[in-house]
Amino acid sequence: MPTVIVTGGSGKLGQACVRDLVEHGWDVVNVDQVAPAEDIARYVEVDLTDYGQVVAALGAVDGAVTTVDAVVHLAAIPAPGRKPNAVTFDNNVPSTYHILEAARTLGITKVVLASSETVLGLPFDMPPPYAPVDEEYFPRPESAYSLGKLLEETMAAQYCRWNPELTVSSLRFSNVMRPEDYAKFESFQDDAALRKWNLWGYIDARDGAQAIRLALGRADTGFEAFIVANADTVMRRPSAELLAEVFPDVEVRGQVTGTETLLSIGKAQRILGFAPAHSWRDQV
């Protein structure tokens, strides 16, 4: 079985990722500072801000030197506003550098990074340049958290330039949800402004895990960023109607039908074969 290190495997998305990879035949090692709720993979407690610990974790499993085939880096302070800005930046950016540098040192050439929809300009107090938004315009970080994500993507692209054999997929996840979170979606329906901050997007954790697994299977090399969201919005109202009400001056590119996502997943569909399978509409 191929071996993959998953950092942050005890987190909201991490748990779904670990479970999915185990079910699809990966030997998973969960690297985190918090013990997992489920005992389905090996767990190693590691401080990712300590480079020595990162190299040790990626280079040895259960104290034995082993071949690590890939790294999925999900661990981070997960959103702006959770900690003071400098704390968020000082934790997230060095941790990602340590992962990339340790992978380079150990010869690991497949890396998946958790980026964020926030690099697209969230919370869209300044309207997006067009909709649906995609990966074609330069990121617009509006917080220390999203600035860090942009720097992490930039580092990853340069590591790929240094090593033509390296594949790094940066997944710009939308707001991660679990089935138990869907009960609150009805409270969004009467006010379109409540969720305008991310164009009414979300990603089911199980579909986020699918995107990670597909990214691990990328056959090409180099750096690529992908928006990862569900195929629909959190709203029952049509997406075009929401745009017309909340962002009337934003250019709409292409035809927006029904409740389809305004965080374009076209690139992830074309290159990764991403196909979201879990909608909140099936849960409520």
mmCIF file of N, CA and C in Angstrom, residues 52-167:
data_model
loop_
_atom_site.group_PDB
_atom_site.id
_atom_site.type_symbol
_atom_site.label_atom_id
_atom_site.label_comp_id
_atom_site.label_asym_id
_atom_site.label_seq_id
_atom_site.Cartn_x
_atom_site.Cartn_y
_atom_site.Cartn_z
ATOM 1 N N GLY A 52 12.631 20.111 12.692
ATOM 2 C CA GLY A 52 13.203 18.811 13.026
ATOM 3 C C GLY A 52 12.138 17.752 13.229
ATOM 4 N N GLN A 53 11.045 18.118 13.903
ATOM 5 C CA GLN A 53 9.954 17.166 14.099
ATOM 6 C C GLN A 53 9.297 16.790 12.774
ATOM 7 N N VAL A 54 9.178 17.765 11.870
ATOM 8 C CA VAL A 54 8.552 17.492 10.579
ATOM 9 C C VAL A 54 9.390 16.503 9.776
ATOM 10 N N VAL A 55 10.697 16.743 9.703
ATOM 11 C CA VAL A 55 11.576 15.828 8.971
ATOM 12 C C VAL A 55 11.509 14.431 9.583
ATOM 13 N N ALA A 56 11.531 14.359 10.900
ATOM 14 C CA ALA A 56 11.465 13.059 11.558
ATOM 15 C C ALA A 56 10.151 12.349 11.258
ATOM 16 N N ALA A 57 9.045 13.085 11.260
ATOM 17 C CA ALA A 57 7.731 12.475 11.030
ATOM 18 C C ALA A 57 7.589 11.994 9.591
ATOM 19 N N LEU A 58 8.110 12.757 8.631
ATOM 20 C CA LEU A 58 7.992 12.370 7.235
ATOM 21 C C LEU A 58 9.007 11.307 6.843
ATOM 22 N N GLY A 59 10.077 11.183 7.625
ATOM 23 C CA GLY A 59 11.120 10.233 7.269
ATOM 24 C C GLY A 59 11.077 8.929 8.009
ATOM 25 N N ALA A 60 10.259 8.842 9.049
ATOM 26 C CA ALA A 60 10.191 7.609 9.830
ATOM 27 C C ALA A 60 8.798 7.442 10.406
ATOM 28 N N VAL A 61 8.296 6.225 10.325
ATOM 29 C CA VAL A 61 6.983 5.905 10.871
ATOM 30 C C VAL A 61 7.169 4.833 11.932
ATOM 31 N N ASP A 62 6.640 5.055 13.116
ATOM 32 C CA ASP A 62 6.811 4.131 14.235
ATOM 33 C C ASP A 62 8.285 3.868 14.517
ATOM 34 N N GLY A 63 9.108 4.904 14.322
ATOM 35 C CA GLY A 63 10.517 4.804 14.638
ATOM 36 C C GLY A 63 11.344 4.086 13.599
ATOM 37 N N ALA A 64 10.728 3.644 12.490
ATOM 38 C CA ALA A 64 11.458 2.932 11.449
ATOM 39 C C ALA A 64 11.470 3.756 10.170
ATOM 40 N N VAL A 65 12.612 3.802 9.526
ATOM 41 C CA VAL A 65 12.699 4.518 8.262
ATOM 42 C C VAL A 65 11.767 3.841 7.263
ATOM 43 N N THR A 66 11.002 4.620 6.565
ATOM 44 C CA THR A 66 10.039 4.075 5.620
ATOM 45 C C THR A 66 9.955 4.979 4.418
ATOM 46 N N THR A 67 9.318 4.501 3.378
ATOM 47 C CA THR A 67 9.107 5.315 2.185
ATOM 48 C C THR A 67 7.740 5.966 2.270
ATOM 49 N N VAL A 68 7.733 7.283 2.311
ATOM 50 C CA VAL A 68 6.484 8.032 2.282
ATOM 51 C C VAL A 68 6.239 8.456 0.840
ATOM 52 N N ASP A 69 5.096 8.076 0.305
ATOM 53 C CA ASP A 69 4.811 8.328 -1.108
ATOM 54 C C ASP A 69 4.207 9.699 -1.355
ATOM 55 N N ALA A 70 3.553 10.259 -0.355
ATOM 56 C CA ALA A 70 2.862 11.532 -0.568
ATOM 57 C C ALA A 70 2.578 12.184 0.776
ATOM 58 N N VAL A 71 2.336 13.495 0.717
ATOM 59 C CA VAL A 71 1.960 14.259 1.907
ATOM 60 C C VAL A 71 0.709 15.068 1.594
ATOM 61 N N VAL A 72 -0.260 15.010 2.486
ATOM 62 C CA VAL A 72 -1.440 15.875 2.436
ATOM 63 C C VAL A 72 -1.339 16.807 3.633
ATOM 64 N N HIS A 73 -1.196 18.102 3.363
ATOM 65 C CA HIS A 73 -0.982 19.063 4.447
ATOM 66 C C HIS A 73 -2.258 19.869 4.682
ATOM 67 N N LEU A 74 -2.996 19.478 5.709
ATOM 68 C CA LEU A 74 -4.241 20.144 6.073
ATOM 69 C C LEU A 74 -4.110 20.955 7.356
ATOM 70 N N ALA A 75 -3.111 20.659 8.179
ATOM 71 C CA ALA A 75 -2.995 21.271 9.503
ATOM 72 C C ALA A 75 -2.763 22.768 9.396
ATOM 73 N N ALA A 76 -3.505 23.525 10.188
ATOM 74 C CA ALA A 76 -3.371 24.986 10.219
ATOM 75 C C ALA A 76 -4.360 25.537 11.226
ATOM 76 N N ILE A 77 -4.130 26.779 11.649
ATOM 77 C CA ILE A 77 -5.221 27.550 12.234
ATOM 78 C C ILE A 77 -6.194 27.778 11.089
ATOM 79 N N PRO A 78 -7.442 27.287 11.169
ATOM 80 C CA PRO A 78 -8.246 27.054 9.976
ATOM 81 C C PRO A 78 -9.010 28.230 9.394
ATOM 82 N N ALA A 79 -8.940 29.395 9.998
ATOM 83 C CA ALA A 79 -9.740 30.501 9.478
ATOM 84 C C ALA A 79 -9.253 31.807 10.089
ATOM 85 N N PRO A 80 -9.540 32.928 9.431
ATOM 86 C CA PRO A 80 -9.203 34.216 10.039
ATOM 87 C C PRO A 80 -10.051 34.462 11.281
ATOM 88 N N GLY A 81 -9.494 35.217 12.214
ATOM 89 C CA GLY A 81 -10.240 35.610 13.397
ATOM 90 C C GLY A 81 -10.186 34.629 14.545
ATOM 91 N N ARG A 82 -9.582 33.466 14.355
ATOM 92 C CA ARG A 82 -9.504 32.484 15.447
ATOM 93 C C ARG A 82 -8.417 32.855 16.449
ATOM 94 N N LYS A 83 -7.341 33.454 15.935
ATOM 95 C CA LYS A 83 -6.193 33.854 16.748
ATOM 96 C C LYS A 83 -5.775 35.246 16.278
ATOM 97 N N PRO A 84 -4.956 35.947 17.054
ATOM 98 C CA PRO A 84 -4.403 37.209 16.541
ATOM 99 C C PRO A 84 -3.680 36.969 15.210
ATOM 100 N N ASN A 85 -3.704 37.989 14.351
ATOM 101 C CA ASN A 85 -3.161 37.832 13.006
ATOM 102 C C ASN A 85 -1.749 37.270 12.991
ATOM 103 N N ALA A 86 -0.883 37.825 13.820
ATOM 104 C CA ALA A 86 0.515 37.396 13.809
ATOM 105 C C ALA A 86 0.650 35.936 14.241
ATOM 106 N N VAL A 87 -0.203 35.495 15.163
ATOM 107 C CA VAL A 87 -0.170 34.107 15.612
ATOM 108 C C VAL A 87 -0.572 33.182 14.468
ATOM 109 N N THR A 88 -1.641 33.549 13.761
ATOM 110 C CA THR A 88 -2.090 32.747 12.623
ATOM 111 C C THR A 88 -1.000 32.639 11.569
ATOM 112 N N PHE A 89 -0.418 33.784 11.206
ATOM 113 C CA PHE A 89 0.619 33.805 10.184
ATOM 114 C C PHE A 89 1.836 33.008 10.638
ATOM 115 N N ASP A 90 2.276 33.218 11.878
ATOM 116 C CA ASP A 90 3.483 32.571 12.375
ATOM 117 C C ASP A 90 3.322 31.061 12.520
ATOM 118 N N ASN A 91 2.097 30.595 12.649
ATOM 119 C CA ASN A 91 1.848 29.158 12.707
ATOM 120 C C ASN A 91 1.732 28.560 11.303
ATOM 121 N N ASN A 92 0.916 29.162 10.470
ATOM 122 C CA ASN A 92 0.549 28.520 9.213
ATOM 123 C C ASN A 92 1.652 28.535 8.168
ATOM 124 N N VAL A 93 2.253 29.695 7.946
ATOM 125 C CA VAL A 93 3.217 29.810 6.849
ATOM 126 C C VAL A 93 4.495 29.005 7.114
ATOM 127 N N PRO A 94 5.123 29.134 8.284
ATOM 128 C CA PRO A 94 6.300 28.290 8.531
ATOM 129 C C PRO A 94 5.992 26.794 8.485
ATOM 130 N N SER A 95 4.824 26.388 8.949
ATOM 131 C CA SER A 95 4.469 24.967 8.918
ATOM 132 C C SER A 95 4.451 24.449 7.485
ATOM 133 N N THR A 96 3.878 25.229 6.585
ATOM 134 C CA THR A 96 3.834 24.807 5.187
ATOM 135 C C THR A 96 5.233 24.796 4.580
ATOM 136 N N TYR A 97 6.042 25.796 4.912
ATOM 137 C CA TYR A 97 7.433 25.773 4.447
ATOM 138 C C TYR A 97 8.139 24.519 4.937
ATOM 139 N N HIS A 98 7.941 24.148 6.176
ATOM 140 C CA HIS A 98 8.589 22.959 6.723
ATOM 141 C C HIS A 98 8.146 21.700 5.979
ATOM 142 N N ILE A 99 6.871 21.615 5.647
ATOM 143 C CA ILE A 99 6.378 20.461 4.892
ATOM 144 C C ILE A 99 7.039 20.404 3.518
ATOM 145 N N LEU A 100 7.067 21.516 2.811
ATOM 146 C CA LEU A 100 7.650 21.543 1.468
ATOM 147 C C LEU A 100 9.145 21.255 1.506
ATOM 148 N N GLU A 101 9.834 21.843 2.475
ATOM 149 C CA GLU A 101 11.278 21.643 2.560
ATOM 150 C C GLU A 101 11.616 20.216 2.988
ATOM 151 N N ALA A 102 10.855 19.662 3.927
ATOM 152 C CA ALA A 102 11.090 18.284 4.339
ATOM 153 C C ALA A 102 10.810 17.327 3.188
ATOM 154 N N ALA A 103 9.747 17.573 2.440
ATOM 155 C CA ALA A 103 9.450 16.731 1.276
ATOM 156 C C ALA A 103 10.589 16.788 0.269
ATOM 157 N N ARG A 104 11.121 17.977 0.028
ATOM 158 C CA ARG A 104 12.261 18.115 -0.892
ATOM 159 C C ARG A 104 13.466 17.344 -0.380
ATOM 160 N N THR A 105 13.753 17.482 0.885
ATOM 161 C CA THR A 105 14.916 16.820 1.474
ATOM 162 C C THR A 105 14.805 15.305 1.404
ATOM 163 N N LEU A 106 13.590 14.796 1.602
ATOM 164 C CA LEU A 106 13.375 13.347 1.663
ATOM 165 C C LEU A 106 12.995 12.743 0.319
ATOM 166 N N GLY A 107 12.879 13.565 -0.722
ATOM 167 C CA GLY A 107 12.570 13.044 -2.045
ATOM 168 C C GLY A 107 11.117 12.692 -2.266
ATOM 169 N N ILE A 108 10.224 13.288 -1.501
ATOM 170 C CA ILE A 108 8.780 13.066 -1.693
ATOM 171 C C ILE A 108 8.297 14.031 -2.771
ATOM 172 N N THR A 109 7.685 13.503 -3.814
ATOM 173 C CA THR A 109 7.354 14.340 -4.978
ATOM 174 C C THR A 109 5.858 14.510 -5.213
ATOM 175 N N LYS A 110 5.034 14.123 -4.260
ATOM 176 C CA LYS A 110 3.581 14.314 -4.389
ATOM 177 C C LYS A 110 3.075 14.992 -3.117
ATOM 178 N N VAL A 111 2.589 16.222 -3.264
ATOM 179 C CA VAL A 111 2.119 16.993 -2.115
ATOM 180 C C VAL A 111 0.769 17.615 -2.451
ATOM 181 N N VAL A 112 -0.157 17.523 -1.519
ATOM 182 C CA VAL A 112 -1.446 18.212 -1.620
ATOM 183 C C VAL A 112 -1.528 19.185 -0.452
ATOM 184 N N LEU A 113 -1.786 20.449 -0.760
ATOM 185 C CA LEU A 113 -1.878 21.491 0.261
ATOM 186 C C LEU A 113 -3.316 21.972 0.396
ATOM 187 N N ALA A 114 -3.733 22.217 1.621
ATOM 188 C CA ALA A 114 -5.025 22.859 1.853
ATOM 189 C C ALA A 114 -4.840 24.363 1.740
ATOM 190 N N SER A 115 -5.350 24.928 0.653
ATOM 191 C CA SER A 115 -5.445 26.373 0.545
ATOM 192 C C SER A 115 -6.871 26.762 0.931
ATOM 193 N N SER A 116 -7.356 27.881 0.441
ATOM 194 C CA SER A 116 -8.634 28.375 0.941
ATOM 195 C C SER A 116 -9.329 29.254 -0.081
ATOM 196 N N GLU A 117 -10.643 29.207 -0.072
ATOM 197 C CA GLU A 117 -11.435 30.114 -0.885
ATOM 198 C C GLU A 117 -11.172 31.570 -0.532
ATOM 199 N N THR A 118 -10.629 31.833 0.657
ATOM 200 C CA THR A 118 -10.404 33.222 1.072
ATOM 201 C C THR A 118 -9.425 33.950 0.161
ATOM 202 N N VAL A 119 -8.547 33.215 -0.551
ATOM 203 C CA VAL A 119 -7.599 33.898 -1.439
ATOM 204 C C VAL A 119 -8.315 34.557 -2.622
ATOM 205 N N LEU A 120 -9.572 34.203 -2.847
ATOM 206 C CA LEU A 120 -10.330 34.763 -3.961
ATOM 207 C C LEU A 120 -10.852 36.167 -3.682
ATOM 208 N N GLY A 121 -10.694 36.630 -2.434
ATOM 209 C CA GLY A 121 -11.149 37.971 -2.084
ATOM 210 C C GLY A 121 -12.201 38.013 -1.007
ATOM 211 N N LEU A 122 -12.435 36.870 -0.350
ATOM 212 C CA LEU A 122 -13.420 36.843 0.734
ATOM 213 C C LEU A 122 -13.010 37.810 1.843
ATOM 214 N N PRO A 123 -13.992 38.445 2.473
ATOM 215 C CA PRO A 123 -15.423 38.159 2.450
ATOM 216 C C PRO A 123 -16.226 38.920 1.393
ATOM 217 N N PHE A 124 -15.611 39.283 0.288
ATOM 218 C CA PHE A 124 -16.273 39.968 -0.821
ATOM 219 C C PHE A 124 -16.997 41.244 -0.397
ATOM 220 N N ASP A 125 -16.406 41.954 0.589
ATOM 221 C CA ASP A 125 -16.877 43.313 0.845
ATOM 222 C C ASP A 125 -16.616 44.174 -0.385
ATOM 223 N N MET A 126 -15.526 43.885 -1.086
ATOM 224 C CA MET A 126 -15.310 44.393 -2.438
ATOM 225 C C MET A 126 -15.775 43.298 -3.386
ATOM 226 N N PRO A 127 -16.711 43.582 -4.268
ATOM 227 C CA PRO A 127 -17.282 42.528 -5.109
ATOM 228 C C PRO A 127 -16.224 41.789 -5.919
ATOM 229 N N PRO A 128 -16.484 40.534 -6.244
ATOM 230 C CA PRO A 128 -15.541 39.781 -7.074
ATOM 231 C C PRO A 128 -15.452 40.396 -8.464
ATOM 232 N N PRO A 129 -14.372 40.127 -9.204
ATOM 233 C CA PRO A 129 -14.225 40.730 -10.532
ATOM 234 C C PRO A 129 -15.257 40.223 -11.532
ATOM 235 N N TYR A 130 -15.720 39.012 -11.329
ATOM 236 C CA TYR A 130 -16.753 38.410 -12.170
ATOM 237 C C TYR A 130 -17.256 37.174 -11.431
ATOM 238 N N ALA A 131 -18.316 36.590 -11.953
ATOM 239 C CA ALA A 131 -18.857 35.367 -11.361
ATOM 240 C C ALA A 131 -19.335 34.443 -12.487
ATOM 241 N N PRO A 132 -19.257 33.157 -12.277
ATOM 242 C CA PRO A 132 -18.615 32.480 -11.163
ATOM 243 C C PRO A 132 -17.115 32.783 -11.099
ATOM 244 N N VAL A 133 -16.575 32.899 -9.884
ATOM 245 C CA VAL A 133 -15.148 33.138 -9.725
ATOM 246 C C VAL A 133 -14.391 31.851 -10.042
ATOM 247 N N ASP A 134 -13.143 32.015 -10.500
ATOM 248 C CA ASP A 134 -12.330 30.851 -10.843
ATOM 249 C C ASP A 134 -10.876 31.113 -10.474
ATOM 250 N N GLU A 135 -9.978 30.295 -10.978
ATOM 251 C CA GLU A 135 -8.572 30.394 -10.633
ATOM 252 C C GLU A 135 -7.797 31.326 -11.559
ATOM 253 N N GLU A 136 -8.467 32.006 -12.471
ATOM 254 C CA GLU A 136 -7.770 32.758 -13.517
ATOM 255 C C GLU A 136 -7.328 34.148 -13.092
ATOM 256 N N TYR A 137 -7.936 34.721 -12.074
ATOM 257 C CA TYR A 137 -7.485 36.055 -11.650
ATOM 258 C C TYR A 137 -6.550 35.926 -10.452
ATOM 259 N N PHE A 138 -5.662 36.931 -10.319
ATOM 260 C CA PHE A 138 -4.663 36.856 -9.261
ATOM 261 C C PHE A 138 -5.348 36.960 -7.906
ATOM 262 N N PRO A 139 -4.900 36.161 -6.933
ATOM 263 C CA PRO A 139 -5.541 36.165 -5.613
ATOM 264 C C PRO A 139 -5.631 37.553 -4.994
ATOM 265 N N ARG A 140 -6.660 37.720 -4.156
ATOM 266 C CA ARG A 140 -6.931 38.990 -3.496
ATOM 267 C C ARG A 140 -7.071 38.765 -1.994
ATOM 268 N N PRO A 141 -5.985 38.444 -1.291
ATOM 269 C CA PRO A 141 -6.115 38.182 0.144
ATOM 270 C C PRO A 141 -6.564 39.410 0.910
ATOM 271 N N GLU A 142 -7.488 39.213 1.840
ATOM 272 C CA GLU A 142 -8.043 40.316 2.630
ATOM 273 C C GLU A 142 -7.818 40.125 4.126
ATOM 274 N N SER A 143 -6.989 39.155 4.506
ATOM 275 C CA SER A 143 -6.710 38.898 5.916
ATOM 276 C C SER A 143 -5.323 38.296 6.030
ATOM 277 N N ALA A 144 -4.787 38.286 7.242
ATOM 278 C CA ALA A 144 -3.491 37.640 7.464
ATOM 279 C C ALA A 144 -3.570 36.159 7.120
ATOM 280 N N TYR A 145 -4.690 35.554 7.410
ATOM 281 C CA TYR A 145 -4.884 34.139 7.090
ATOM 282 C C TYR A 145 -4.777 33.901 5.588
ATOM 283 N N SER A 146 -5.540 34.660 4.793
ATOM 284 C CA SER A 146 -5.525 34.438 3.346
ATOM 285 C C SER A 146 -4.219 34.903 2.715
ATOM 286 N N LEU A 147 -3.597 35.934 3.284
ATOM 287 C CA LEU A 147 -2.273 36.330 2.816
ATOM 288 C C LEU A 147 -1.295 35.171 2.996
ATOM 289 N N GLY A 148 -1.376 34.499 4.128
ATOM 290 C CA GLY A 148 -0.529 33.339 4.354
ATOM 291 C C GLY A 148 -0.775 32.241 3.338
ATOM 292 N N LYS A 149 -2.046 32.002 2.998
ATOM 293 C CA LYS A 149 -2.356 30.971 2.011
ATOM 294 C C LYS A 149 -1.765 31.318 0.651
ATOM 295 N N LEU A 150 -1.822 32.597 0.283
ATOM 296 C CA LEU A 150 -1.216 33.015 -0.985
ATOM 297 C C LEU A 150 0.292 32.781 -0.960
ATOM 298 N N LEU A 151 0.940 33.112 0.131
ATOM 299 C CA LEU A 151 2.381 32.893 0.233
ATOM 300 C C LEU A 151 2.713 31.407 0.184
ATOM 301 N N GLU A 152 1.873 30.584 0.784
ATOM 302 C CA GLU A 152 2.095 29.144 0.735
ATOM 303 C C GLU A 152 1.978 28.625 -0.699
ATOM 304 N N GLU A 153 0.986 29.110 -1.441
ATOM 305 C CA GLU A 153 0.860 28.718 -2.845
ATOM 306 C C GLU A 153 2.076 29.179 -3.647
ATOM 307 N N THR A 154 2.546 30.387 -3.365
ATOM 308 C CA THR A 154 3.710 30.916 -4.076
ATOM 309 C C THR A 154 4.947 30.078 -3.784
ATOM 310 N N MET A 155 5.151 29.721 -2.538
ATOM 311 C CA MET A 155 6.264 28.842 -2.189
ATOM 312 C C MET A 155 6.168 27.519 -2.941
ATOM 313 N N ALA A 156 4.986 26.938 -2.957
ATOM 314 C CA ALA A 156 4.802 25.639 -3.606
ATOM 315 C C ALA A 156 5.137 25.715 -5.092
ATOM 316 N N ALA A 157 4.721 26.796 -5.748
ATOM 317 C CA ALA A 157 5.021 26.947 -7.167
ATOM 318 C C ALA A 157 6.528 27.032 -7.408
ATOM 319 N N GLN A 158 7.240 27.693 -6.509
ATOM 320 C CA GLN A 158 8.688 27.805 -6.662
ATOM 321 C C GLN A 158 9.387 26.475 -6.386
ATOM 322 N N TYR A 159 8.891 25.720 -5.426
ATOM 323 C CA TYR A 159 9.450 24.388 -5.206
ATOM 324 C C TYR A 159 9.276 23.513 -6.442
ATOM 325 N N CYS A 160 8.149 23.658 -7.126
ATOM 326 C CA CYS A 160 7.936 22.902 -8.361
ATOM 327 C C CYS A 160 8.872 23.383 -9.467
ATOM 328 N N ARG A 161 9.177 24.653 -9.497
ATOM 329 C CA ARG A 161 10.141 25.156 -10.473
ATOM 330 C C ARG A 161 11.514 24.572 -10.211
ATOM 331 N N TRP A 162 11.879 24.460 -8.932
ATOM 332 C CA TRP A 162 13.175 23.889 -8.573
ATOM 333 C C TRP A 162 13.260 22.406 -8.943
ATOM 334 N N ASN A 163 12.151 21.695 -8.798
ATOM 335 C CA ASN A 163 12.148 20.252 -9.030
ATOM 336 C C ASN A 163 11.062 19.895 -10.039
ATOM 337 N N PRO A 164 11.422 19.646 -11.299
ATOM 338 C CA PRO A 164 10.421 19.345 -12.326
ATOM 339 C C PRO A 164 9.647 18.055 -12.075
ATOM 340 N N GLU A 165 10.105 17.232 -11.131
ATOM 341 C CA GLU A 165 9.396 15.985 -10.835
ATOM 342 C C GLU A 165 8.339 16.155 -9.745
ATOM 343 N N LEU A 166 8.273 17.333 -9.154
ATOM 344 C CA LEU A 166 7.356 17.573 -8.037
ATOM 345 C C LEU A 166 5.959 17.931 -8.533
ATOM 346 N N THR A 167 4.959 17.349 -7.896
ATOM 347 C CA THR A 167 3.553 17.683 -8.142
ATOM 348 C C THR A 167 2.954 18.248 -6.864
#
